[in-house]
CSV table of C-alpha atoms in Angstrom, one decimal:
chain,number,residue,atom,x,y,z
A,196,LEU,CA,14.2,0.0,-2.8
A,197,GLY,CA,12.5,-3.4,-1.9
A,198,ALA,CA,11.3,-2.0,1.4
A,199,GLU,CA,9.9,1.1,-0.3
A,200,VAL,CA,8.1,-1.0,-2.9
A,201,THR,CA,6.5,-3.2,-0.2
A,202,ASN,CA,5.5,-0.1,1.8
A,203,GLY,CA,3.9,1.4,-1.3
A,204,ALA,CA,1.9,-1.8,-2.0
A,205,LYS,CA,0.7,-1.9,1.6
A,206,HIS,CA,-0.3,1.8,1.4
A,207,CYS,CA,-2.2,1.1,-1.8
A,208,LYS,CA,-4.0,-1.9,-0.2
A,209,ASP,CA,-5.0,0.2,2.8
A,210,TRP,CA,-6.2,3.0,0.6
A,211,GLN,CA,-8.4,0.6,-1.4
A,212,LYS,CA,-9.8,-0.8,1.8
A,213,ASN,CA,-10.7,2.6,3.0
A,214,LEU,CA,-12.3,3.4,-0.3
A,215,LYS,CA,-14.9,0.5,0.1
């Protein structure tokens, strides 16, 4: 679960970066 949560957070960050 921990790894999945970290992966999700990284994906969210990358998505926000692409949004800019």
